Amino acid sequence: MTDSVISTGLLADLSIQDKQQAQGRTKSNELGQDAFLKLMITQMNNQNPLDPQTNSEFVAQLAQFSSVEGLDKLNNTVTDMNQGFQSSQALQASSLVGRSVKVPAENAYLASGSYIAGTINLPYSTADLSMNIYNSANQLVGRELLGPHEGGDVTFVWDGKNNDGTTLPAGKYRFEAIASTTEGPQQLATDLSANVDSVTVGGNGTLTLNIAGIGPMSLSSVSEIL
């Protein structure tokens, strides 16, 4: 008795309902535990008596089914964990609304009566570090002399006043950090403080912070929560 004959015999001994279930699951590439056991029992009843299957073959089939079933359960567990992690991230991001964070930027919005905190990313030592501040018309309105510094993060706070001590109006300002080097002045990257206006959850679960004066930024771009 060949394999094809055995397969025909297997399907012949299955009830019409079992056939429909087996065909339906074949289309969806799924085989439930009940259908698998029925198929295996029918296979045992219709095996070639001159060449029966060994116990090891049945054990191998059971092990294979158990492995597939285990992987399916593991996949469902990972999916549930991922959904829970996304929910946790969304809850964490929502708690930032109305708070100030530091993100990579060179422009920031100065609110009335407030200040802007920042961090200069200094990759090397410098004998002269300074910060130029420009208004929305690209006019130089302030300059902070920070002096010599070793390499590392250099923090600063701008109180919204120009060099004459006059309080400047609310609006967007650009910050330009300059370090003197043997090759001349070099502009450095900065992280600036800004207010989180809202949080957007994308269709794929990605979280975006909508930051005042800067625009949309990913949650992972936040370097500090103030």
Coordinates of C-alpha atoms in Angstrom, one line a residue:
M1 CA 0.0 0.0 0.0
T2 CA 1.6 3.3 -1.2
D3 CA 1.5 6.6 0.6
S4 CA -1.0 8.0 -1.9
V5 CA -3.4 5.1 -1.2
I6 CA -3.0 5.6 2.5
S7 CA -3.8 9.2 2.2
T8 CA -6.9 8.4 0.2
G9 CA -7.9 5.9 2.9
L10 CA -7.4 8.5 5.6
L11 CA -9.7 11.0 4.0
A12 CA -12.2 8.2 3.2
D13 CA -12.5 7.3 6.9
L14 CA -13.0 10.8 8.0
S15 CA -16.5 12.1 8.5
I16 CA -17.8 14.8 6.2
Q17 CA -17.5 17.3 9.0
D18 CA -13.9 16.3 9.6
K19 CA -13.2 16.6 5.9
Q20 CA -14.6 20.1 5.8
Q21 CA -12.7 21.1 8.9
A22 CA -9.5 19.7 7.6
Q23 CA -9.9 21.4 4.2
G24 CA -10.8 24.7 5.9
R25 CA -7.7 24.5 8.1
T26 CA -5.6 23.5 5.1
K27 CA -6.6 26.7 3.3
S28 CA -5.7 28.8 6.4
N29 CA -2.5 26.7 6.9
E30 CA -3.7 25.7 10.4
L31 CA -4.3 22.2 11.9
G32 CA -6.0 22.0 15.2
Q33 CA -5.1 19.4 17.9
D34 CA -8.4 17.5 17.5
A35 CA -8.0 17.2 13.7
F36 CA -4.4 16.2 14.0
L37 CA -5.2 13.4 16.5
K38 CA -8.1 12.2 14.2
L39 CA -5.8 12.1 11.2
M40 CA -3.1 10.2 13.2
I41 CA -5.6 7.6 14.5
T42 CA -7.0 7.1 11.0
Q43 CA -3.5 6.7 9.7
M44 CA -2.9 4.0 12.3
N45 CA -6.1 2.2 11.3
N46 CA -5.2 2.3 7.7
Q47 CA -1.5 1.6 7.8
N48 CA 0.0 -1.2 5.7
P49 CA 0.1 -4.3 7.9
L50 CA 3.1 -5.5 6.0
D51 CA 5.0 -2.3 6.6
P52 CA 3.5 -0.6 9.8
Q53 CA 4.8 2.6 11.1
T54 CA 7.2 2.3 14.0
N55 CA 6.7 4.0 17.4
S56 CA 9.5 6.4 16.7
E57 CA 7.6 7.7 13.6
F58 CA 4.5 8.4 15.8
V59 CA 6.6 10.0 18.4
A60 CA 8.3 12.2 15.8
Q61 CA 4.8 13.3 14.5
L62 CA 3.6 14.2 18.0
A63 CA 6.9 16.0 18.7
Q64 CA 6.6 18.0 15.5
F65 CA 3.0 18.9 16.2
S66 CA 3.9 19.9 19.8
S67 CA 6.7 22.1 18.5
V68 CA 4.5 23.9 16.1
E69 CA 1.8 24.4 18.7
G70 CA 4.3 25.7 21.2
L71 CA 5.7 28.1 18.7
D72 CA 2.2 29.4 17.9
K73 CA 1.5 29.9 21.6
L74 CA 4.9 31.7 22.0
N75 CA 4.0 33.9 19.1
N76 CA 0.7 34.9 20.7
T77 CA 2.5 35.6 24.0
V78 CA 5.0 37.8 22.3
T79 CA 2.3 39.7 20.5
D80 CA 0.4 40.3 23.8
M81 CA 3.6 41.4 25.4
N82 CA 4.3 43.8 22.5
Q83 CA 0.8 45.3 22.8
G84 CA 1.3 45.7 26.5
F85 CA 4.7 47.4 25.9
Q86 CA 3.2 49.8 23.4
S87 CA 0.4 50.7 25.8
S88 CA 2.9 51.3 28.5
Q89 CA 4.9 53.6 26.2
A90 CA 1.8 55.5 25.2
L91 CA 1.0 56.0 28.9
Q92 CA 4.5 57.2 29.6
A93 CA 4.5 59.6 26.6
S94 CA 1.1 61.0 27.6
S95 CA 2.5 62.0 31.0
L96 CA 5.0 64.3 29.2
V97 CA 2.2 66.5 27.8
G98 CA 2.6 70.0 29.3
R99 CA 6.2 69.2 30.5
S100 CA 9.5 70.5 29.2
V101 CA 12.0 68.1 27.6
K102 CA 15.4 68.5 26.0
V103 CA 15.7 67.3 22.4
P104 CA 18.3 67.7 19.6
A105 CA 17.5 71.2 18.1
E106 CA 19.0 74.6 17.3
N107 CA 15.7 76.4 17.4
A108 CA 13.5 76.7 20.5
Y109 CA 10.4 78.7 21.5
L110 CA 10.7 81.2 24.4
A111 CA 7.5 81.6 26.3
S112 CA 6.7 84.9 28.0
G113 CA 8.4 85.1 31.4
S114 CA 10.2 81.7 30.8
Y115 CA 13.7 80.5 29.9
I116 CA 15.4 78.0 27.6
A117 CA 17.8 75.4 29.0
G118 CA 20.2 73.6 26.8
T119 CA 23.1 71.2 26.5
I120 CA 26.1 71.7 24.2
N121 CA 27.6 68.5 22.9
L122 CA 31.4 69.2 23.1
P123 CA 33.4 66.4 21.7
Y124 CA 36.8 67.9 22.6
S125 CA 38.4 70.4 24.8
T126 CA 38.3 74.0 23.8
A127 CA 39.9 77.3 25.1
D128 CA 36.8 79.3 24.1
L129 CA 33.2 78.3 24.0
S130 CA 30.4 80.7 23.2
M131 CA 26.7 80.8 22.4
N132 CA 25.1 83.1 19.9
I133 CA 21.4 83.7 20.0
Y134 CA 19.3 84.9 17.0
N135 CA 15.7 86.0 16.8
S136 CA 13.3 84.9 14.1
A137 CA 14.6 87.7 11.8
N138 CA 18.1 86.1 12.1
Q139 CA 19.4 89.1 14.1
L140 CA 22.0 88.5 16.8
V141 CA 20.2 89.4 20.1
G142 CA 22.5 87.8 22.6
R143 CA 25.9 86.2 23.2
E144 CA 27.0 84.1 26.1
L145 CA 30.7 83.7 26.7
L146 CA 31.2 80.3 28.3
G147 CA 35.0 80.2 28.4
P148 CA 37.3 77.2 28.3
H149 CA 35.8 73.7 28.7
E150 CA 36.9 70.1 28.7
G151 CA 35.1 67.7 26.3
G152 CA 31.7 66.5 27.4
D153 CA 28.2 67.9 27.9
V154 CA 28.1 71.6 28.7
T155 CA 24.8 72.9 30.2
F156 CA 23.5 76.4 30.0
V157 CA 20.3 78.4 30.8
W158 CA 19.2 81.5 28.8
D159 CA 16.9 83.8 30.8
G160 CA 15.4 85.4 27.7
K161 CA 17.3 88.7 28.0
N162 CA 19.8 90.3 25.6
N163 CA 23.2 91.5 26.6
D164 CA 21.8 94.8 27.9
G165 CA 19.5 93.0 30.3
T166 CA 16.4 93.7 28.4
T167 CA 13.7 91.0 28.4
L168 CA 13.0 89.9 24.8
P169 CA 9.5 89.1 23.5
A170 CA 8.2 85.6 23.3
G171 CA 9.0 83.8 20.1
K172 CA 11.3 81.4 18.3
Y173 CA 15.1 81.8 18.8
R174 CA 18.0 80.1 17.2
F175 CA 21.1 79.0 19.2
E176 CA 24.6 78.7 17.7
A177 CA 27.3 77.1 19.9
I178 CA 30.8 77.9 18.7
A179 CA 34.0 76.3 19.9
S180 CA 37.5 77.5 19.0
T181 CA 39.9 74.8 17.7
T182 CA 43.3 74.8 16.1
E183 CA 41.4 74.6 12.7
G184 CA 39.3 77.6 13.5
P185 CA 35.8 78.0 15.0
Q186 CA 33.5 75.0 14.8
Q187 CA 29.7 74.9 15.3
L188 CA 28.5 72.2 17.8
A189 CA 25.2 70.3 18.1
T190 CA 22.8 71.4 20.9
D191 CA 19.9 69.9 22.8
L192 CA 17.3 72.6 23.8
S193 CA 14.4 72.6 26.1
A194 CA 10.8 72.8 24.8
N195 CA 7.3 72.1 25.9
V196 CA 5.5 69.0 24.8
D197 CA 2.1 70.1 23.4
S198 CA 0.7 66.6 22.6
V199 CA 1.4 63.0 21.7
T200 CA 0.5 61.2 18.5
V201 CA 0.2 57.4 18.3
G202 CA 0.8 56.1 14.8
G203 CA -1.0 53.2 13.1
N204 CA 2.0 50.9 13.7
G205 CA 2.2 51.9 17.4
T206 CA 5.0 54.5 17.0
L207 CA 4.8 57.5 19.3
T208 CA 5.5 61.1 18.2
L209 CA 5.9 64.0 20.6
N210 CA 4.6 67.3 19.1
I211 CA 7.0 69.9 20.6
A212 CA 6.3 73.6 20.7
G213 CA 8.6 75.6 18.4
I214 CA 10.3 72.4 17.1
G215 CA 7.7 70.1 15.7
P216 CA 7.2 66.3 15.8
M217 CA 10.0 64.3 17.5
S218 CA 10.2 60.6 18.4
L219 CA 10.1 59.7 22.0
S220 CA 13.6 58.1 21.8
S221 CA 15.0 61.6 20.8
V222 CA 14.3 63.0 24.3
S223 CA 17.7 63.3 26.1
E224 CA 16.3 64.8 29.4
I225 CA 13.0 65.4 31.1
L226 CA 12.9 68.7 33.0

